[in-house]
Tab-separated table of C-alpha atoms in Angstrom:
chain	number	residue	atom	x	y	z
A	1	UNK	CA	0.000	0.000	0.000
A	2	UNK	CA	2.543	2.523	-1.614
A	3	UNK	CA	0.533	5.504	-1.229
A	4	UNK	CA	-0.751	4.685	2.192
A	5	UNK	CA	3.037	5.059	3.157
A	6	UNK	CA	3.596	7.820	0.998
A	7	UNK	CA	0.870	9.844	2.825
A	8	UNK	CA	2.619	9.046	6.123
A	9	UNK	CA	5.887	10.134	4.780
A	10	UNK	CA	4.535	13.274	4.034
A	11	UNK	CA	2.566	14.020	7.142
A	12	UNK	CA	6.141	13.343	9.046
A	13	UNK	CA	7.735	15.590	7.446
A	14	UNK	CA	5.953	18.289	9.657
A	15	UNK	CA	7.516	19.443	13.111
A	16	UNK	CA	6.545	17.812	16.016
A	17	UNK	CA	4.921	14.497	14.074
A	18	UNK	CA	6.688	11.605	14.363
A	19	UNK	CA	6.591	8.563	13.009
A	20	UNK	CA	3.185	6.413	14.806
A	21	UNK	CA	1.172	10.016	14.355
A	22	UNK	CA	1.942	10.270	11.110
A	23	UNK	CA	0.624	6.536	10.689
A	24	UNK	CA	-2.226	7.054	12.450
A	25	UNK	CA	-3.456	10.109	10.687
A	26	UNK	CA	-2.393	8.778	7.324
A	27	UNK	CA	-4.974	5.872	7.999
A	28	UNK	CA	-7.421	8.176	9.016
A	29	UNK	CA	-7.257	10.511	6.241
A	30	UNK	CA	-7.229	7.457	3.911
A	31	UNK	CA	-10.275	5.912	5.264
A	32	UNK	CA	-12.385	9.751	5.467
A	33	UNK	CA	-11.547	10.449	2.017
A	34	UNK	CA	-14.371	13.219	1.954
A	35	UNK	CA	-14.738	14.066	5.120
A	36	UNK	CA	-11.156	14.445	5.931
A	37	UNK	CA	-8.419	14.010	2.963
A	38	UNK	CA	-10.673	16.873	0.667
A	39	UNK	CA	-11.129	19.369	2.556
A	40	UNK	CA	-7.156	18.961	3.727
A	41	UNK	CA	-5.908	18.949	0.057
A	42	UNK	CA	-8.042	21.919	-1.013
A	43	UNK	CA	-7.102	24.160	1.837
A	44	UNK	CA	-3.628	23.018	1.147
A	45	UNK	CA	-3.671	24.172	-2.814
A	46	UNK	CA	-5.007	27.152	-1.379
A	47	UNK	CA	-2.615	28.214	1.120
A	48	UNK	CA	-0.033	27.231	-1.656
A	49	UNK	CA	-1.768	29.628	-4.421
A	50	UNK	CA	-2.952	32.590	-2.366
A	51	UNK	CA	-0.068	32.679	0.645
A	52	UNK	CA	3.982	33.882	0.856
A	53	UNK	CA	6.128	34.499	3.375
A	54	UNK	CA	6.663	38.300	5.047
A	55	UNK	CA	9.825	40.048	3.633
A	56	UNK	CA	10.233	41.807	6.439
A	57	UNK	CA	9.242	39.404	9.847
A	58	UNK	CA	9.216	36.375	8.298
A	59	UNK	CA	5.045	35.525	8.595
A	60	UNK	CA	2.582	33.962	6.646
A	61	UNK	CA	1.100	36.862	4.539
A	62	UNK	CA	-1.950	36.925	1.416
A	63	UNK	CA	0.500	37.184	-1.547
A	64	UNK	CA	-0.950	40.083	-2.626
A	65	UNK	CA	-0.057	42.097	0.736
A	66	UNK	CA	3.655	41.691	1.189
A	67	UNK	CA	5.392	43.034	3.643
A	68	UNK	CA	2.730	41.322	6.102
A	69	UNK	CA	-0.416	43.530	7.612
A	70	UNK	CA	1.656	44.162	10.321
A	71	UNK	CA	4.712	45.352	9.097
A	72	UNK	CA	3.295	47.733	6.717
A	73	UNK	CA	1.164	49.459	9.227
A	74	UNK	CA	2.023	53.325	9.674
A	75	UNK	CA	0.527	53.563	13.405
A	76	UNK	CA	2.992	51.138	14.714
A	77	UNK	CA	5.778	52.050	15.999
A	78	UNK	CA	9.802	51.121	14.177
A	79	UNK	CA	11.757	52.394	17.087
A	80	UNK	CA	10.845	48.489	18.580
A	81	UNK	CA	11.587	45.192	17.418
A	82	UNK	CA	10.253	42.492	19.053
A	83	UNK	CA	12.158	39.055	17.770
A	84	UNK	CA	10.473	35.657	18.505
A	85	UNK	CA	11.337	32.082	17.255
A	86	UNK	CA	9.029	31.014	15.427
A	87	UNK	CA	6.052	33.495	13.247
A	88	UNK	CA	3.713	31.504	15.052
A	89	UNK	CA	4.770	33.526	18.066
A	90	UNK	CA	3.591	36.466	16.984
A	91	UNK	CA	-0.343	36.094	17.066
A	92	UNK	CA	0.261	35.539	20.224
A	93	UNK	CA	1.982	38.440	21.418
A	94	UNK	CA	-0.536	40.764	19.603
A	95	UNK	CA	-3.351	38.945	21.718
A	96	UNK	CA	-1.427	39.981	24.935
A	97	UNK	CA	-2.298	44.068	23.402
A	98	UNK	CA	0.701	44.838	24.981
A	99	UNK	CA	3.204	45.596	22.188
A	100	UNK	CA	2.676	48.414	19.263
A	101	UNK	CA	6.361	48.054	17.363
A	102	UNK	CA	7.580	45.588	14.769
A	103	UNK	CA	7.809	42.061	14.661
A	104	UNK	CA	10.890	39.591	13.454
A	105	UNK	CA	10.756	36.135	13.238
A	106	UNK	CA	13.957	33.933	13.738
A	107	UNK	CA	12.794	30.725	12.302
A	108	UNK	CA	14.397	28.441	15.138
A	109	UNK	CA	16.859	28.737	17.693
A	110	UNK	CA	20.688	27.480	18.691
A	111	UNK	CA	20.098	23.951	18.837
A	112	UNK	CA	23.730	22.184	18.907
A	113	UNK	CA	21.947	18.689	19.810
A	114	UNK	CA	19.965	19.252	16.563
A	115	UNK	CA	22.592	20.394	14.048
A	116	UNK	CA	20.951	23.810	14.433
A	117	UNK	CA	23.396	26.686	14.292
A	118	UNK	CA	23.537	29.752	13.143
A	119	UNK	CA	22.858	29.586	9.568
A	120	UNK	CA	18.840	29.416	10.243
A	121	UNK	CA	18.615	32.071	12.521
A	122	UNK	CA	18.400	35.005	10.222
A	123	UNK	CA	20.866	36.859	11.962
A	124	UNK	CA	22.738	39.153	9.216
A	125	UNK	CA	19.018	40.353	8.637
A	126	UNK	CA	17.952	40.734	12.076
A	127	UNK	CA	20.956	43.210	12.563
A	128	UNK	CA	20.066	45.195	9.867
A	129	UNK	CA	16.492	45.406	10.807
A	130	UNK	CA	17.864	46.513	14.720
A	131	UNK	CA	19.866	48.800	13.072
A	132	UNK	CA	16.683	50.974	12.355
A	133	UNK	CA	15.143	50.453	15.924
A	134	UNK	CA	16.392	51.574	19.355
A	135	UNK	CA	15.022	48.481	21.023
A	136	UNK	CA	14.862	44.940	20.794
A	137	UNK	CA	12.756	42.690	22.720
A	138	UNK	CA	13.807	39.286	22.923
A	139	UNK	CA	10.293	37.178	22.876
A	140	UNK	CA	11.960	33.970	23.495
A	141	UNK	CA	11.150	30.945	25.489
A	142	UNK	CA	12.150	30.000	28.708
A	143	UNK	CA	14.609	26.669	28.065
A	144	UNK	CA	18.330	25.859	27.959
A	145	UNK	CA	18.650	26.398	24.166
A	146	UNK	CA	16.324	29.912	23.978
A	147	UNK	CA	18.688	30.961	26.792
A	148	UNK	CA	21.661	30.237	24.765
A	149	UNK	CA	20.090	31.584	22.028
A	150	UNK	CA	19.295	35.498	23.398
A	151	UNK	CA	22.473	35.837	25.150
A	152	UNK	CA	24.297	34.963	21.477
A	153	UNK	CA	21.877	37.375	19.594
A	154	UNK	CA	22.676	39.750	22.780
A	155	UNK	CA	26.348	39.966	21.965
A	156	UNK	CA	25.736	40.015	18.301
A	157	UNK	CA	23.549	43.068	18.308
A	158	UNK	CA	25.510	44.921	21.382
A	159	UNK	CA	28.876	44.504	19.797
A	160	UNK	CA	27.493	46.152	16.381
A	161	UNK	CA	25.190	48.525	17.645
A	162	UNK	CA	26.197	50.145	21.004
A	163	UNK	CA	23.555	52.430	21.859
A	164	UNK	CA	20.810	50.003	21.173
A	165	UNK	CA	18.323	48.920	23.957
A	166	UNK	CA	17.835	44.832	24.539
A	167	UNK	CA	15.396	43.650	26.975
A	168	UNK	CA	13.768	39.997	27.138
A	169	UNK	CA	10.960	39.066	28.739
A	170	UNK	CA	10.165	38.942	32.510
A	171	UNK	CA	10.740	35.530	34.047
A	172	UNK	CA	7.910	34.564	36.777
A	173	UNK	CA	4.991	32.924	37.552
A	174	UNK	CA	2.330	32.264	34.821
A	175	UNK	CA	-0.964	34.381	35.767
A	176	UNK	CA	-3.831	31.988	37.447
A	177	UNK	CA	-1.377	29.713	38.724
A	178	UNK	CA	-0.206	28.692	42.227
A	179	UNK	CA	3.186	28.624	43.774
A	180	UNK	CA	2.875	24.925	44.931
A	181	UNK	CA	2.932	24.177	40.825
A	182	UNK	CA	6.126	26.526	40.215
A	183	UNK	CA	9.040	24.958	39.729
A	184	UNK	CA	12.381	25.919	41.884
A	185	UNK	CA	13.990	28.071	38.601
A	186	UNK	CA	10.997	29.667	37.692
A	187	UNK	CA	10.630	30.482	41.506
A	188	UNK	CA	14.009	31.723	41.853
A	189	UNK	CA	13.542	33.927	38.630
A	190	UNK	CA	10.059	35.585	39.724
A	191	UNK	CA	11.756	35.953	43.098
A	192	UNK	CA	14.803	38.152	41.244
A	193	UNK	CA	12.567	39.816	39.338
A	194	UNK	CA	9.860	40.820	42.332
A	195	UNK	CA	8.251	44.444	41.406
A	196	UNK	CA	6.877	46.920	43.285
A	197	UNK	CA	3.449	46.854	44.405
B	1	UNK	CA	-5.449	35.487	6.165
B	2	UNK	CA	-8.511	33.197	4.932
B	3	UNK	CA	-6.638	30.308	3.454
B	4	UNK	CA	-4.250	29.516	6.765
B	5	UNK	CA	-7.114	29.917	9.098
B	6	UNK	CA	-8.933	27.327	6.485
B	7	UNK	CA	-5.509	25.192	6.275
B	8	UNK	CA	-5.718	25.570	10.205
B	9	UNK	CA	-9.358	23.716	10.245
B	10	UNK	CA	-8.791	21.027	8.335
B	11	UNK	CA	-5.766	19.944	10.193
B	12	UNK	CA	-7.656	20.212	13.261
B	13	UNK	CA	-10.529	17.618	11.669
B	14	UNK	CA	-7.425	15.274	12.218
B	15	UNK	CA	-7.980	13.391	15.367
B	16	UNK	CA	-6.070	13.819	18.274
B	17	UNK	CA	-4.671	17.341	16.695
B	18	UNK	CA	-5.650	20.328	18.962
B	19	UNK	CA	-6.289	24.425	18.010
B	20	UNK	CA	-2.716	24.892	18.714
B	21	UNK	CA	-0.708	22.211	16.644
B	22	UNK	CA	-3.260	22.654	13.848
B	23	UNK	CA	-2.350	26.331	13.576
B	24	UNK	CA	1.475	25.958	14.298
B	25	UNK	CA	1.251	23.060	11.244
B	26	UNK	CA	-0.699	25.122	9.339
B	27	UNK	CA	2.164	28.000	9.703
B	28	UNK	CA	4.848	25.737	8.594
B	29	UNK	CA	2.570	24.032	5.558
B	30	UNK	CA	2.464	27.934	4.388
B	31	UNK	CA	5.972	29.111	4.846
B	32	UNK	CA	7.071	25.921	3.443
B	33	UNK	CA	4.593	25.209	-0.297
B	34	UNK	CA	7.187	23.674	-1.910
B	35	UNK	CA	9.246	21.414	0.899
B	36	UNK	CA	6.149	20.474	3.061
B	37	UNK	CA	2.793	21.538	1.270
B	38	UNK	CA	3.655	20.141	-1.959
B	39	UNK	CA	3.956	16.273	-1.215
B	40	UNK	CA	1.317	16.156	1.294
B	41	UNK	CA	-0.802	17.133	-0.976
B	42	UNK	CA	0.231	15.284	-3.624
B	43	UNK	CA	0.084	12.334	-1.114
B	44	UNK	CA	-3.214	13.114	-0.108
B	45	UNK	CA	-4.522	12.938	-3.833
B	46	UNK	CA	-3.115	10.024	-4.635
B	47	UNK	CA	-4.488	8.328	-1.575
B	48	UNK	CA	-7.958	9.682	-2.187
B	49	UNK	CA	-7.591	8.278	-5.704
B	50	UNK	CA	-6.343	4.872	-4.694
B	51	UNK	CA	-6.992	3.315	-1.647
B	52	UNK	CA	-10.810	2.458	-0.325
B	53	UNK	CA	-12.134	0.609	3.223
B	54	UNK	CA	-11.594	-3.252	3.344
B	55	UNK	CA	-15.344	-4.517	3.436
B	56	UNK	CA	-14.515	-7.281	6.034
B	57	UNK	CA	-12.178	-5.639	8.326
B	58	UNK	CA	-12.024	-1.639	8.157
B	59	UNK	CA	-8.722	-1.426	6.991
B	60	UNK	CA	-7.435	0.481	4.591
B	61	UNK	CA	-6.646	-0.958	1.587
B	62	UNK	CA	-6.084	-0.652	-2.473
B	63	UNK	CA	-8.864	0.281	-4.156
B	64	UNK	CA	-7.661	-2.805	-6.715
B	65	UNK	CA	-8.054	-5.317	-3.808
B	66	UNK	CA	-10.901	-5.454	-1.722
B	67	UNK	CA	-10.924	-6.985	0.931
B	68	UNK	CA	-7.622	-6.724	2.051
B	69	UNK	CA	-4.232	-8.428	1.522
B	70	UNK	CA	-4.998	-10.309	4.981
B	71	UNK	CA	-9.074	-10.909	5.019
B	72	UNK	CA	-8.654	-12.827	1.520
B	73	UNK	CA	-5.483	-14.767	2.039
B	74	UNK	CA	-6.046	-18.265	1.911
B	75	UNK	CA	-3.535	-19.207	4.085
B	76	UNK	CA	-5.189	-17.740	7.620
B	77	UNK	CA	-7.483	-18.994	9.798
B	78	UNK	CA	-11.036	-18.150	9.332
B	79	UNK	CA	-12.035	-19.681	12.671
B	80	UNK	CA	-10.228	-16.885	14.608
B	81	UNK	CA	-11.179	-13.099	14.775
B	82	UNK	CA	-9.171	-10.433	16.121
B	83	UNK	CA	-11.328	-7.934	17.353
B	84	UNK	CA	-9.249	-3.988	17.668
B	85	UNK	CA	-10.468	-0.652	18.071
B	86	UNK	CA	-8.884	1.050	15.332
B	87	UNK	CA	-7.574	-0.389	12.107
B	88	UNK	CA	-3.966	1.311	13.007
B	89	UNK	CA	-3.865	-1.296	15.628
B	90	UNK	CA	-3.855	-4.493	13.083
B	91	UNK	CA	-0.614	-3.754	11.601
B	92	UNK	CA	1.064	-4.010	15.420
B	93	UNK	CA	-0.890	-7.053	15.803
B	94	UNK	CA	0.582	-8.695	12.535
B	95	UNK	CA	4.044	-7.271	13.624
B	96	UNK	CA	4.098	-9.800	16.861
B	97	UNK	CA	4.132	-12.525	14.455
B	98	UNK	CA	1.934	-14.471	16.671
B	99	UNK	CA	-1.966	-14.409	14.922
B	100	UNK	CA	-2.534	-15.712	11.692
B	101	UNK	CA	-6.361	-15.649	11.967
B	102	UNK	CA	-8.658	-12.655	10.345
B	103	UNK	CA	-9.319	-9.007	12.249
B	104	UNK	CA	-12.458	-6.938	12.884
B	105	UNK	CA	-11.784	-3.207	13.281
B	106	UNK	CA	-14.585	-1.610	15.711
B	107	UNK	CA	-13.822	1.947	14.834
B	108	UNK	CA	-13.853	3.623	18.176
B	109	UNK	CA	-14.750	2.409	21.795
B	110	UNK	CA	-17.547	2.988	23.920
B	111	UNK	CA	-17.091	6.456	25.444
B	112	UNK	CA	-20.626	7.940	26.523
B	113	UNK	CA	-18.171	10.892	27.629
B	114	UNK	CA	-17.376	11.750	24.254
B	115	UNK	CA	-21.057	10.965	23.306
B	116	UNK	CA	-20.221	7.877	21.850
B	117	UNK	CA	-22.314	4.754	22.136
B	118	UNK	CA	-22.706	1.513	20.296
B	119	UNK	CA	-23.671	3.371	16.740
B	120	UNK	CA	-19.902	3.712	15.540
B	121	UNK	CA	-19.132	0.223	17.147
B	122	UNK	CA	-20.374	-1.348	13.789
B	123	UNK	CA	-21.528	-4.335	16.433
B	124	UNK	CA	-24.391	-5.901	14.213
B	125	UNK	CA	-21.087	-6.500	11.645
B	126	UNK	CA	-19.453	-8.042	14.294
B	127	UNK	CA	-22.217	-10.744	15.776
B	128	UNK	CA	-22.282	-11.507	11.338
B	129	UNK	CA	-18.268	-12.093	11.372
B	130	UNK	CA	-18.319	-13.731	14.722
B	131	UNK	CA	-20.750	-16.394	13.792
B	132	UNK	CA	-18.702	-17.970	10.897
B	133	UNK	CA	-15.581	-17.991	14.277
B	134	UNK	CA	-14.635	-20.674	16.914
B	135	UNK	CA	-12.926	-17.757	18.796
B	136	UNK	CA	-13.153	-13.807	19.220
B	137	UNK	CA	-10.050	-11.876	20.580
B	138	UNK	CA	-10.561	-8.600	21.715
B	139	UNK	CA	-7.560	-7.216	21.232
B	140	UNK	CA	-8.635	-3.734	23.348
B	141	UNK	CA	-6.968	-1.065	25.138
B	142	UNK	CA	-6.425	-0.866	28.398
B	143	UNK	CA	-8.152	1.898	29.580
B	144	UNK	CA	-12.024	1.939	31.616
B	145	UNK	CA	-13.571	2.772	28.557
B	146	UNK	CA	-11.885	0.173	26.533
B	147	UNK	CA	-12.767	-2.175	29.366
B	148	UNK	CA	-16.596	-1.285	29.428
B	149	UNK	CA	-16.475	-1.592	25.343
B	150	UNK	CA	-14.779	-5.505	26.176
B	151	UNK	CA	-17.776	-6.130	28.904
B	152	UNK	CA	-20.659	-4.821	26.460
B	153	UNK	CA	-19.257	-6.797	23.328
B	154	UNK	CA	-18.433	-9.991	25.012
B	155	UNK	CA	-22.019	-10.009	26.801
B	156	UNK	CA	-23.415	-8.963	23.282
B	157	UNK	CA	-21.643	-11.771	21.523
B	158	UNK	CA	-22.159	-14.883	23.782
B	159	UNK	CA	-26.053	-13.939	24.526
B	160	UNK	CA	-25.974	-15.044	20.703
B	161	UNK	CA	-23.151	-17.212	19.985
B	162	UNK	CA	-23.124	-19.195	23.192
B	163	UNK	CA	-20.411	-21.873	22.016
B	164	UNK	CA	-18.269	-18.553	21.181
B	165	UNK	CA	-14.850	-18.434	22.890
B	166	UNK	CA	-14.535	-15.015	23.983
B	167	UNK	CA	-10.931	-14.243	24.878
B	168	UNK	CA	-8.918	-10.712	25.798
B	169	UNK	CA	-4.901	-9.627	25.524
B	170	UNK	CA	-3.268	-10.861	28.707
B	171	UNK	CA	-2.473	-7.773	31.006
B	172	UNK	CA	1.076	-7.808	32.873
B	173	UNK	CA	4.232	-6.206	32.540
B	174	UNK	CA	5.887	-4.737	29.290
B	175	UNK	CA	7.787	-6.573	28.265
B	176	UNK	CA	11.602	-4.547	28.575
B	177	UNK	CA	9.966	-2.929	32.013
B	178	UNK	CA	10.445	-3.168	35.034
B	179	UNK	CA	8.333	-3.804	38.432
B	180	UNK	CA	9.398	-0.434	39.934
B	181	UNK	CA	8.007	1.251	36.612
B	182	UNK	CA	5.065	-0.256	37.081
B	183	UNK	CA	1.213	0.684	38.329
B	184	UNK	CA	-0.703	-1.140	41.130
B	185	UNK	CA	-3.037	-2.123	38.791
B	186	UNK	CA	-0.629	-3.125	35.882
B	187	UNK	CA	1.452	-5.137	39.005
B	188	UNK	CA	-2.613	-6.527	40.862
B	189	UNK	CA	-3.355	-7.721	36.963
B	190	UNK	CA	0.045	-9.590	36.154
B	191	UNK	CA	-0.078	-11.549	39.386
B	192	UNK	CA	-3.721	-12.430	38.476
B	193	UNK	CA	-2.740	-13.764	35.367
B	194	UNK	CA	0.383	-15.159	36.723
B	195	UNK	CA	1.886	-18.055	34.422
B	196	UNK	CA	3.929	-21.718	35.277
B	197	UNK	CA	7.597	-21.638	34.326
């Protein structure tokens, strides 16, 4: 059952997928033909025909409005860049109505385990796109490698760019939840970073 | 953005695929057409185009041969049924190496949390495969609701088919585990169904 596996193969290629998902929603795609496997390929010919990728941040965009909604918006403001890992990020920070300034996508992070250096991390680009702000907000997660990651984008941008403002995001306890669920780092980092009140 | 938030939906028809990962796959199916988006849906059109449902067990299967590569082999036993929830499961099965009899898919399990009842169980196809069997395996989960489906079905099938041997997967210990990785109930069943050496 060639395309049976060929379906799989395909659905593995995505992030995050591995190998018994991918089965398992191969099968179930091939077995919902209309319910499932149609609607899939037609939103997927869409997507191909009427999206592109953001010149600017790096997001899904229509084709037809490139740079991205965002980016070409006059009332927001280019003395801010806020850089996050991955585009998907960004939706997200806009629902926190927090943040009026410009957004940059770095498509991944250090990942040494993983092969990943610094050849996906769009950092030639990012520097010229700091270059025009006076700061940058490092919207990165909270492990090991996103660690690694802002304190090497850190020195890249303060070596280059002296005067430029880089901040990251606070550390601390996640709203609605409880201390007896925190772990002892995150603890220890809403402890150092205890405000005012 | 119509087409990702559409792209977005009909991931999320996948089972087992939440808001979330549907919209982060969606992302990367649109920032990568050619790399990701392009085989998938090639995939997916070939699949729709040649593979169908195996009558007999629920499997999927070519559309050329139907019923399956294992419900019309000559060679296995037709007076043993292998009874699984989803078809996924009967490759796994076949992998042991140990059942060379014929398989009965039940799509789904009784779960009158999700709103599921005996409607998707396809049980009336069941009682009609059973009675041509010696034996019935029901090759379930181990989970309540897999247990409740295994109670309803083997009280369905013997009411009718009293000379029916009704059997079930032996619970114990993985094998590879070990005892101090192991639940009470996991450790309660294996001693139950201890064996002679």
């Amino acid at each position: 059952m060639d395309e049976l596996q060929q379906l799989a193969d395909a659905i593995s290629l995505l992030p995050g997928i591995g190998r018994r998902t991918a089965a398992r929603l191969a099968m179930h795609l091939a077995r919902h033909p209309d319910e499932a496997a149609a609607p899939l390929a037609a939103a997927l010919e869409a997507a191909r025909r009427n999206l592109a990728v953001c010149t600017l941040c790096g997001s899904v965009t229509p084709r037809a409005a490139n740079p991205c909604r965002l980016c070409s918006d006059p009332r927001r403001d280019d003395t801010v860049l806020c850089v996050v890992e991955d585009p998907g990020d960004i939706p997200l920070m806009e629902q926190s109505g927090e943040f009026r300034g410009r957004y940059f996508a770095l498509m991944g992070k250090l990942s040494p385990m993983r092969g990943e250096g610094l050849g996906s991390l769009r950092l030639p680009r990012l520097i010229e796109r700091a270059a025009a702000a006076k700061e940058v907000i490092l919207a990165l997660d909270s492990d090991v490698e996103s660690d690694a990651t802002a304190s090497y984008i850190r020195h890249a941008l303060s070596s280059r760019l002296p005067s430029l403002r880089i901040t990251r995001l606070a550390l601390g306890i996640p709203a609605g939840s409880a201390i007896a669920y925190s772990d002892p780092v995150t603890l220890s980092r809403a402890l150092r970073g205890r405000t005012e009140m």
